[in-house]
């Protein structure tokens, strides 16, 4: 690793939006307070990197049951349920619902210009299909955004971050049902109206490409799997495009972005078949959603993809108009890793952020098997900026790692500092090469419940939270070494990475 004590080139523009990111269901806790309804995460247990999270339910005879969350549907007549004898980590999160003032003071101390957070849909609409929002939920977020403003921190708000109200999942069948567009649009309109002037930067859907990218993790996805993923995505595209139009009409100052799970895909070998497969991986996993949201129409390759998997989409003329009129103002994405695509036999498979691929011998991997590839971030930024020429934000990036609390309470997370240092250098190079990068929010700036495994020990934060995987602990916050380091980075606008 290159000696990092020296000053870097610091191409970050003035006003660059440094900060951190979380999501409601992973930090808030208070899962059943002030009229909040349940979301799928509330019936999902904790797992580990080797043991998947489970979803619990009551079967048709009223008996408790559990099943694997992803890729399986409820048995006939069953209902999702919170059951005795299970621990549900998202119920407590890291208690930010009650401790947001303390958390924002710490963010301010680090010098945050921006905090990315999400609004829990079922706090504003308990069931999801009501006509009027829950007042307590609306007021909670008003206080949250006012508190951020008091601390001179700009909110960046994700409207949907994996938390469709459970009633909409159960009674309506989730996003496969076109009705959800209407419910989402009502929810988004409430957000734009109630928080007009308090929030200007919005993201419509977190990692919208996950349903299609995730298909490959099933091994051999069926045509039905493709049909379902493409149709539900189409509903989300239309919902997003309608929200963008409404958001602009309510306040012209609103800047609304897409949010893509950004993985840099590389061919595993120089076999031309791998090069072509890699191109197709970019089309399916990355461009399919980005093109619709940034350009306002499906890319040419979408027809190939649909044909290959016998997908027949239900698309109306009005949908096409909405897509064309509801393009986003900025491109945002998460970036944790790259993945390899190959048509050859794979000996060593690595899992990652809603993706899997062959192990890359040139990379090192985290304890959870996520590859460390800062150059991949530069590659992604340059590739995407060239394609859309829209302002870009990296709104998630970080290292999930085990932290050790020393006897004196200090936490020496130099591995995290090194991870960030290399990724910030990569962003710096991309800016130098012309990319209009305007912001960076690291993932889990305060420790959060992991989305993938439900663990808290997979820690991302600059701020440590005293809670374990069974929910024991004081929830007290403390500063890791990376806290002081990031503070210096922000104060020097990316100049001082030592
Ligand atoms: C992204 C999600 C986040 C976050 C992150 C890290 O997919 O948008 O919600 O959790 O990945 O993943 P994990 O929590 O599984 O480590």
Coordinates of C-alpha atoms and ligand atoms in Angstrom, one line a residue:
X1 CA 0.0 0.0 0.0
X2 CA 1.3 3.4 -1.0
X3 CA 2.5 5.6 1.9
X4 CA -0.4 7.8 2.7
X5 CA 1.1 10.5 4.9
X6 CA 1.5 13.0 2.0
X7 CA -1.1 15.5 0.9
X8 CA -3.1 14.5 -2.1
X9 CA -4.2 16.5 -5.1
X10 CA -7.5 17.6 -3.6
X11 CA -9.7 18.3 -6.6
X12 CA -12.8 18.4 -4.6
X13 CA -14.9 21.5 -5.5
X14 CA -15.9 24.1 -3.0
X15 CA -19.2 23.2 -1.4
X16 CA -18.5 19.5 -1.9
X17 CA -21.2 17.7 0.2
X18 CA -19.2 15.5 2.6
X19 CA -21.2 13.4 5.0
X20 CA -22.7 10.0 6.0
X21 CA -25.7 7.9 5.3
X22 CA -28.1 5.5 7.0
X23 CA -31.6 4.2 6.4
X24 CA -34.6 4.4 8.8
X25 CA -35.1 0.7 9.3
X26 CA -31.5 0.2 10.2
X27 CA -31.0 3.0 12.7
X28 CA -34.3 4.2 14.1
X29 CA -35.7 1.4 16.2
X30 CA -39.0 2.4 17.8
X31 CA -40.6 0.0 15.4
X32 CA -44.1 0.2 16.9
X33 CA -44.1 3.7 18.4
X34 CA -46.3 6.7 17.5
X35 CA -48.5 4.8 15.1
X36 CA -45.8 3.2 13.0
X37 CA -46.9 0.1 11.0
X38 CA -44.8 -2.9 10.4
X39 CA -42.4 -3.4 7.4
X40 CA -40.8 -6.6 6.2
X41 CA -37.7 -5.9 8.2
X42 CA -39.7 -6.1 11.4
X43 CA -40.5 -9.7 10.8
X44 CA -37.0 -10.6 9.8
X45 CA -34.6 -12.1 12.3
X46 CA -30.8 -11.5 12.6
X47 CA -28.4 -13.8 10.6
X48 CA -24.7 -14.0 10.1
X49 CA -22.5 -14.2 7.0
X50 CA -23.1 -17.9 7.0
X51 CA -26.7 -18.1 8.2
X52 CA -29.3 -16.2 6.3
X53 CA -31.9 -13.9 7.9
X54 CA -35.3 -15.5 8.4
X55 CA -38.8 -14.2 8.0
X56 CA -41.3 -15.3 10.6
X57 CA -45.0 -16.0 10.1
X58 CA -48.2 -17.6 11.4
X59 CA -49.4 -20.4 9.1
X60 CA -53.0 -20.9 8.1
X61 CA -53.7 -22.9 11.2
X62 CA -52.3 -20.2 13.5
X63 CA -49.0 -22.0 14.1
X64 CA -45.7 -20.1 14.1
X65 CA -43.3 -20.8 11.2
X66 CA -40.1 -19.4 9.8
X67 CA -38.5 -19.3 6.4
X68 CA -35.7 -17.8 4.4
X69 CA -36.3 -14.2 3.5
X70 CA -35.2 -13.9 0.0
X71 CA -36.6 -15.8 -2.9
X72 CA -39.4 -17.6 -1.0
X73 CA -43.0 -16.6 -0.7
X74 CA -45.4 -17.2 2.2
X75 CA -47.1 -20.5 2.3
X76 CA -50.8 -20.5 1.4
X77 CA -53.0 -18.7 4.0
X78 CA -50.0 -17.6 6.2
X79 CA -49.4 -14.2 7.6
X80 CA -46.2 -12.4 8.5
X81 CA -45.9 -12.1 12.2
X82 CA -43.6 -11.0 15.0
X83 CA -43.2 -14.2 17.2
X84 CA -42.0 -14.8 20.7
X85 CA -38.6 -16.3 21.1
X86 CA -37.0 -14.5 18.1
X87 CA -34.8 -11.4 18.2
X88 CA -35.5 -8.9 15.5
X89 CA -32.6 -6.4 15.3
X90 CA -34.4 -3.7 13.3
X91 CA -36.9 -3.3 16.2
X92 CA -34.3 -1.5 18.2
X93 CA -31.9 -0.4 15.4
X94 CA -29.5 1.9 17.2
X95 CA -32.3 3.9 18.7
X96 CA -31.8 7.0 16.5
X97 CA -35.5 7.7 16.8
X98 CA -34.9 8.9 20.3
X99 CA -31.2 10.0 20.0
X100 CA -31.1 11.9 16.8
X101 CA -30.1 15.2 18.5
X102 CA -27.1 13.5 20.0
X103 CA -26.2 11.9 16.7
X104 CA -26.5 15.1 14.7
X105 CA -24.3 16.9 17.2
X106 CA -21.6 14.3 16.6
X107 CA -22.1 14.6 12.8
X108 CA -21.7 18.4 13.2
X109 CA -18.5 17.8 15.2
X110 CA -17.1 15.8 12.3
X111 CA -18.1 18.7 10.0
X112 CA -20.8 17.0 8.0
X113 CA -22.3 19.1 5.2
X114 CA -24.9 16.5 4.4
X115 CA -26.7 13.5 6.1
X116 CA -28.4 10.9 4.0
X117 CA -31.4 9.3 5.8
X118 CA -34.6 7.8 4.8
X119 CA -38.2 8.2 5.8
X120 CA -39.9 5.1 7.1
X121 CA -43.0 4.8 4.8
X122 CA -45.0 3.0 7.6
X123 CA -44.4 5.9 10.0
X124 CA -46.2 8.2 7.6
X125 CA -48.7 5.7 6.3
X126 CA -49.3 2.9 8.9
X127 CA -50.8 0.5 6.4
X128 CA -49.6 2.3 3.2
X129 CA -53.0 2.6 1.5
X130 CA -54.6 5.3 3.7
X131 CA -55.7 8.6 2.2
X132 CA -54.3 10.7 5.1
X133 CA -50.9 10.4 6.7
X134 CA -50.2 9.7 10.4
X135 CA -49.6 13.1 12.0
X136 CA -47.1 11.8 14.6
X137 CA -44.9 10.4 11.9
X138 CA -45.1 13.6 9.8
X139 CA -44.1 15.7 12.9
X140 CA -41.3 13.4 13.8
X141 CA -39.5 13.9 10.6
X142 CA -40.2 17.7 10.6
X143 CA -38.3 17.8 13.9
X144 CA -35.5 15.7 12.5
X145 CA -35.0 17.9 9.5
X146 CA -35.2 21.1 11.6
X147 CA -32.6 19.6 13.9
X148 CA -30.3 18.9 10.9
X149 CA -30.7 22.5 9.7
X150 CA -29.9 23.8 13.2
X151 CA -26.6 21.9 12.8
X152 CA -26.0 23.3 9.3
X153 CA -26.4 19.8 7.8
X154 CA -28.3 19.4 4.5
X155 CA -30.6 16.4 4.5
X156 CA -30.5 14.1 1.6
X157 CA -33.7 12.0 1.9
X158 CA -34.3 8.6 0.5
X159 CA -38.0 8.2 0.1
X160 CA -38.0 4.4 -0.1
X161 CA -35.2 2.4 1.4
X162 CA -36.3 -1.3 1.4
X163 CA -39.3 -0.7 3.6
X164 CA -42.6 -1.1 1.9
X165 CA -45.3 -1.3 4.6
X166 CA -46.1 -4.9 5.4
X167 CA -49.8 -4.5 4.6
X168 CA -48.9 -3.6 1.1
X169 CA -46.7 -6.6 0.8
X170 CA -49.3 -9.0 2.2
X171 CA -52.7 -7.6 1.0
X172 CA -51.5 -6.2 -2.3
X173 CA -48.6 -8.5 -3.2
X174 CA -46.0 -5.8 -3.0
X175 CA -44.5 -4.0 -6.0
X176 CA -45.8 -6.6 -8.5
X177 CA -49.1 -4.8 -8.1
X178 CA -49.5 -1.6 -10.1
X179 CA -51.6 -0.2 -7.3
X180 CA -48.4 0.4 -5.3
X181 CA -47.6 3.3 -7.7
X182 CA -50.5 5.2 -6.5
X183 CA -49.7 4.6 -2.8
X184 CA -46.0 5.5 -3.3
X185 CA -46.9 8.7 -5.2
X186 CA -49.2 9.7 -2.3
X187 CA -46.4 9.1 0.2
X188 CA -43.8 10.9 -1.9
X189 CA -46.2 13.9 -2.4
X190 CA -46.7 14.1 1.4
X191 CA -42.9 14.2 1.8
X192 CA -42.4 16.9 -0.8
X193 CA -45.3 19.0 0.6
X194 CA -44.6 18.7 4.3
X195 CA -40.9 19.2 4.1
X196 CA -40.9 21.9 1.4
X197 CA -38.0 24.2 2.2
X198 CA -36.5 21.9 4.8
X199 CA -35.3 19.3 2.3
X200 CA -34.1 19.9 -1.2
X201 CA -32.2 16.8 -2.1
X202 CA -34.2 13.6 -2.6
X203 CA -33.7 10.0 -3.8
X204 CA -36.7 8.1 -5.0
X205 CA -35.7 4.5 -4.5
X206 CA -32.6 3.0 -2.8
X207 CA -30.6 0.6 -5.0
X208 CA -33.5 0.2 -7.4
X209 CA -31.5 -2.3 -9.5
X210 CA -31.4 -4.9 -6.8
X211 CA -34.3 -7.1 -8.0
X212 CA -32.7 -7.6 -11.4
X213 CA -29.1 -7.8 -10.2
X214 CA -30.0 -10.2 -7.5
X215 CA -31.5 -12.7 -10.0
X216 CA -28.0 -14.2 -10.7
X217 CA -27.6 -15.1 -7.0
X218 CA -30.4 -17.6 -7.5
X219 CA -28.1 -19.7 -9.7
X220 CA -30.5 -20.4 -12.5
X221 CA -33.3 -17.8 -12.4
X222 CA -36.4 -18.9 -14.3
X223 CA -38.3 -16.9 -16.9
X224 CA -41.0 -16.3 -14.2
X225 CA -38.3 -14.8 -11.9
X226 CA -37.3 -12.4 -14.8
X227 CA -40.9 -11.6 -15.5
X228 CA -41.6 -10.7 -11.9
X229 CA -38.4 -8.6 -11.4
X230 CA -38.9 -6.6 -14.7
X231 CA -42.6 -5.9 -14.0
X232 CA -42.1 -4.8 -10.4
X233 CA -39.2 -2.7 -11.6
X234 CA -41.3 -1.1 -14.2
X235 CA -43.8 -0.1 -11.5
X236 CA -41.0 1.4 -9.5
X237 CA -39.7 3.3 -12.5
X238 CA -43.1 4.8 -13.2
X239 CA -43.6 5.6 -9.5
X240 CA -40.2 7.3 -9.4
X241 CA -40.9 9.3 -12.6
X242 CA -44.2 10.5 -11.3
X243 CA -42.6 11.5 -8.0
X244 CA -39.9 13.5 -9.8
X245 CA -42.5 15.4 -11.8
X246 CA -44.5 16.2 -8.6
X247 CA -41.4 17.0 -6.6
X248 CA -40.4 19.6 -9.3
X249 CA -43.9 21.1 -9.4
X250 CA -44.0 21.5 -5.6
X251 CA -40.6 23.1 -5.4
X252 CA -38.4 24.0 -8.4
X253 CA -35.4 23.9 -6.0
X254 CA -35.9 20.2 -5.4
X255 CA -33.0 18.1 -6.8
X256 CA -34.1 14.5 -7.2
X257 CA -31.9 11.6 -8.0
X258 CA -31.9 7.9 -8.8
X259 CA -29.9 5.5 -6.6
X260 CA -28.3 2.5 -8.1
X261 CA -26.4 -0.4 -6.4
X262 CA -23.1 0.4 -8.1
X263 CA -20.9 -2.6 -8.8
X264 CA -18.0 -2.4 -11.3
X265 CA -18.2 -5.5 -13.4
X266 CA -15.0 -6.8 -15.0
X267 CA -14.5 -9.7 -17.5
X268 CA -12.9 -12.6 -15.7
X269 CA -10.6 -13.5 -18.6
X270 CA -9.7 -11.9 -22.0
X271 CA -11.8 -14.6 -23.8
X272 CA -14.1 -12.5 -26.1
X273 CA -17.0 -14.4 -24.7
X274 CA -16.2 -13.0 -21.3
X275 CA -15.9 -9.5 -22.7
X276 CA -19.3 -9.8 -24.2
X277 CA -20.8 -11.3 -21.1
X278 CA -19.4 -8.5 -19.1
X279 CA -21.0 -5.9 -21.4
X280 CA -24.3 -7.6 -20.9
X281 CA -23.8 -7.7 -17.1
X282 CA -23.4 -3.9 -17.2
X283 CA -26.6 -3.6 -19.3
X284 CA -28.7 -5.8 -17.0
X285 CA -27.3 -4.9 -13.6
X286 CA -26.4 -1.2 -14.0
X287 CA -27.7 0.5 -17.2
X288 CA -31.2 -1.1 -17.3
X289 CA -32.3 1.1 -14.4
X290 CA -30.0 4.1 -14.8
X291 CA -31.0 4.5 -18.5
X292 CA -34.7 4.6 -17.7
X293 CA -34.3 7.0 -14.8
X294 CA -31.7 9.3 -16.4
X295 CA -32.7 9.1 -20.1
X296 CA -36.4 8.4 -19.7
X297 CA -36.6 5.3 -21.8
X298 CA -35.5 1.6 -21.8
X299 CA -32.2 0.9 -23.6
X300 CA -32.1 -1.1 -26.8
X301 CA -30.6 -4.1 -25.0
X302 CA -33.7 -4.3 -22.8
X303 CA -35.5 -5.9 -25.7
X304 CA -32.8 -8.5 -26.0
X305 CA -33.1 -9.2 -22.3
X306 CA -36.9 -9.5 -22.3
X307 CA -36.7 -11.8 -25.4
X308 CA -34.1 -14.1 -23.8
X309 CA -36.3 -14.6 -20.8
X310 CA -39.7 -14.5 -22.4
X311 CA -40.7 -11.4 -20.5
X312 CA -43.9 -9.6 -21.5
X313 CA -44.2 -6.3 -19.8
X314 CA -47.4 -4.5 -19.2
X315 CA -46.5 -1.0 -20.2
X316 CA -49.0 1.7 -21.0
X317 CA -48.7 4.8 -23.2
X318 CA -49.1 6.9 -20.1
X319 CA -46.2 5.0 -18.5
X320 CA -43.9 5.9 -21.4
X321 CA -44.9 9.6 -21.1
X322 CA -44.2 9.5 -17.4
X323 CA -40.8 7.9 -17.9
X324 CA -39.9 10.6 -20.4
X325 CA -41.1 13.5 -18.3
X326 CA -39.8 12.2 -15.0
X327 CA -36.0 11.9 -15.5
X328 CA -33.8 12.6 -12.5
X329 CA -31.6 15.6 -11.9
X330 CA -28.6 13.6 -10.6
X331 CA -27.2 10.1 -10.5
X332 CA -26.4 8.6 -7.1
X333 CA -25.1 5.2 -6.3
X334 CA -23.6 2.9 -3.6
X335 CA -20.2 1.5 -4.2
X336 CA -18.6 -1.2 -2.1
X337 CA -16.9 -3.5 -4.6
X338 CA -16.3 -4.9 -8.1
X339 CA -17.3 -8.3 -9.4
X340 CA -16.0 -10.6 -12.1
X341 CA -18.1 -12.1 -14.9
X342 CA -16.9 -15.2 -16.7
X343 CA -18.3 -17.9 -18.9
X344 CA -15.6 -20.3 -17.6
X345 CA -15.8 -22.5 -14.6
X346 CA -15.7 -20.6 -11.4
X347 CA -13.7 -22.2 -8.6
X348 CA -14.1 -19.6 -5.9
X349 CA -17.3 -17.7 -5.7
X350 CA -17.6 -14.5 -3.6
X351 CA -20.8 -12.9 -2.4
X352 CA -21.2 -9.2 -2.3
X353 CA -23.8 -6.4 -2.2
X354 CA -26.8 -8.2 -3.8
X355 CA -24.4 -9.8 -6.2
X356 CA -21.9 -12.6 -6.6
X357 CA -19.0 -13.5 -8.9
X358 CA -15.7 -15.2 -9.3
X359 CA -12.9 -14.2 -6.8
X360 CA -10.5 -11.6 -8.2
X361 CA -6.9 -12.7 -7.4
X362 CA -5.8 -9.0 -7.5
X363 CA -8.0 -7.9 -4.7
X364 CA -8.2 -8.3 -0.9
X365 CA -11.5 -9.2 0.7
X366 CA -13.2 -8.1 3.9
X367 CA -14.3 -10.5 6.7
X368 CA -17.7 -10.7 4.9
X369 CA -16.0 -11.4 1.6
X370 CA -16.5 -8.0 0.0
X371 CA -13.7 -7.0 -2.4
X372 CA -11.6 -3.9 -1.7
X373 CA -11.3 -2.1 -5.0
X374 CA -10.9 1.6 -5.0
X375 CA -9.9 1.7 -8.7
X376 CA -13.3 0.2 -9.4
X377 CA -14.9 3.3 -8.0
X378 CA -12.9 5.6 -10.3
X379 CA -13.9 3.3 -13.2
X380 CA -17.5 3.4 -12.3
X381 CA -17.6 7.2 -11.9
X382 CA -15.9 7.9 -15.2
X383 CA -18.1 5.3 -17.0
X384 CA -21.3 6.7 -15.6
X385 CA -20.5 10.4 -16.0
X386 CA -19.6 9.8 -19.6
X387 CA -23.0 8.1 -20.2
X388 CA -25.3 10.6 -18.5
X389 CA -23.3 13.8 -17.9
X390 CA -25.4 14.5 -14.8
X391 CA -24.1 15.5 -11.4
X392 CA -23.1 12.5 -9.4
X393 CA -23.0 11.6 -5.7
X394 CA -21.5 8.5 -4.1
X395 CA -24.2 8.0 -1.4
X396 CA -22.9 4.8 0.1
X397 CA -19.4 3.5 0.5
X398 CA -17.7 1.8 3.5
X399 CA -16.2 -1.2 5.2
X400 CA -18.2 -3.5 7.4
X401 CA -15.7 -4.8 9.9
X402 CA -15.3 -6.2 13.5
X403 CA -14.2 -3.4 15.8
X404 CA -12.5 -3.9 19.2
X405 CA -13.1 -1.6 22.1
X406 CA -9.9 -1.2 24.1
X407 CA -9.9 -1.0 27.9
X408 CA -9.8 2.8 27.8
X409 CA -12.8 2.9 25.4
X410 CA -10.8 3.8 22.3
X411 CA -11.3 2.0 19.0
X412 CA -8.4 1.8 16.6
X413 CA -10.0 1.2 13.2
X414 CA -7.1 2.0 10.9
X415 CA -8.4 -0.7 8.4
X416 CA -11.5 1.6 7.9
X417 CA -9.3 4.7 7.5
X418 CA -7.3 2.9 4.9
X419 CA -10.4 1.8 3.0
X420 CA -11.8 5.4 3.0
X421 CA -8.4 7.0 2.1
X422 CA -8.1 4.9 -1.0
X423 CA -11.7 5.5 -2.1
X424 CA -11.4 9.2 -1.6
X425 CA -8.2 9.3 -3.7
X426 CA -10.1 7.4 -6.4
X427 CA -12.9 10.0 -6.3
X428 CA -10.3 12.8 -6.5
X429 CA -8.8 11.2 -9.6
X430 CA -12.2 10.9 -11.2
X431 CA -12.9 14.6 -10.5
X432 CA -9.6 15.5 -12.0
X433 CA -10.6 13.6 -15.1
X434 CA -13.7 15.7 -15.4
X435 CA -16.5 13.9 -13.4
X436 CA -19.0 16.3 -11.8
X437 CA -18.9 14.6 -8.4
X438 CA -20.8 16.8 -5.9
X439 CA -21.1 14.7 -2.8
X440 CA -20.0 11.7 -0.7
X441 CA -21.9 10.1 2.1
X442 CA -20.2 7.1 3.7
X443 CA -22.4 4.2 4.6
X444 CA -23.3 3.7 8.3
X445 CA -21.5 6.8 9.5
X446 CA -22.8 5.6 12.8
X447 CA -23.0 1.8 13.4
X448 CA -26.2 0.4 12.0
X449 CA -28.0 -3.0 11.7
X450 CA -26.7 -4.7 8.6
X451 CA -29.3 -5.0 5.8
X452 CA -27.9 -8.2 4.5
X453 CA -27.1 -10.2 7.6
X454 CA -28.9 -8.2 10.3
X455 CA -25.7 -8.1 12.4
X456 CA -24.6 -5.1 14.3
X457 CA -21.1 -6.5 14.7
X458 CA -20.6 -5.8 11.0
X459 CA -19.8 -2.2 11.9
X460 CA -19.4 0.6 9.4
X461 CA -19.4 3.7 11.7
X462 CA -17.1 6.5 12.6
X463 CA -19.3 6.4 15.7
X464 CA -19.5 3.2 17.7
X465 CA -22.8 2.2 19.3
X466 CA -22.7 0.0 22.4
X467 CA -25.2 -2.7 21.4
X468 CA -24.7 -6.4 20.5
X469 CA -26.4 -8.9 18.2
X470 CA -28.9 -9.8 20.9
X471 CA -29.8 -6.2 21.6
X472 CA -27.8 -5.9 24.9
X473 CA -25.9 -2.7 25.6
X474 CA -26.3 0.9 26.7
X475 CA -26.7 2.3 23.2
X476 CA -24.1 4.8 24.2
X477 CA -22.2 6.5 21.3
X478 CA -18.4 6.8 21.2
X479 CA -15.8 8.1 18.7
X480 CA -13.6 5.7 16.8
X481 CA -10.2 6.8 15.4
X482 CA -11.8 7.2 12.0
X483 CA -14.1 9.9 13.5
X484 CA -11.1 12.2 14.0
X485 CA -9.6 11.3 10.7
X486 CA -12.8 12.0 8.7
X487 CA -13.2 15.3 10.5
X488 CA -9.7 16.3 9.2
X489 CA -10.6 15.1 5.7
X490 CA -13.7 17.3 5.7
X491 CA -12.0 20.3 7.2
X492 CA -9.4 20.2 4.5
X493 CA -12.0 19.4 1.7
X494 CA -10.3 16.2 0.9
X495 CA -6.7 17.5 1.0
X496 CA -5.5 16.0 4.2
X497 CA -5.8 12.2 4.1
X498 CA -3.0 11.4 6.5
Ligands
LIG1 C1 -26.7 -1.5 0.6 C2 -27.9 -0.9 1.3 C3 -27.7 -0.4 2.7 C4 -26.6 -1.1 3.5 C5 -25.4 -1.5 2.6 C6 -24.4 -2.4 3.3 O1 -27.2 -2.5 -0.2 O2 -28.5 0.2 0.6 O3 -29.0 -0.4 3.3 O4 -27.0 -1.9 4.5 O5 -25.8 -2.1 1.4 O6 -24.9 -3.7 3.3 P1 -24.9 -4.6 4.5 O7 -25.7 -3.9 5.6 O8 -25.5 -5.9 4.1 O9 -23.5 -4.8 5.0

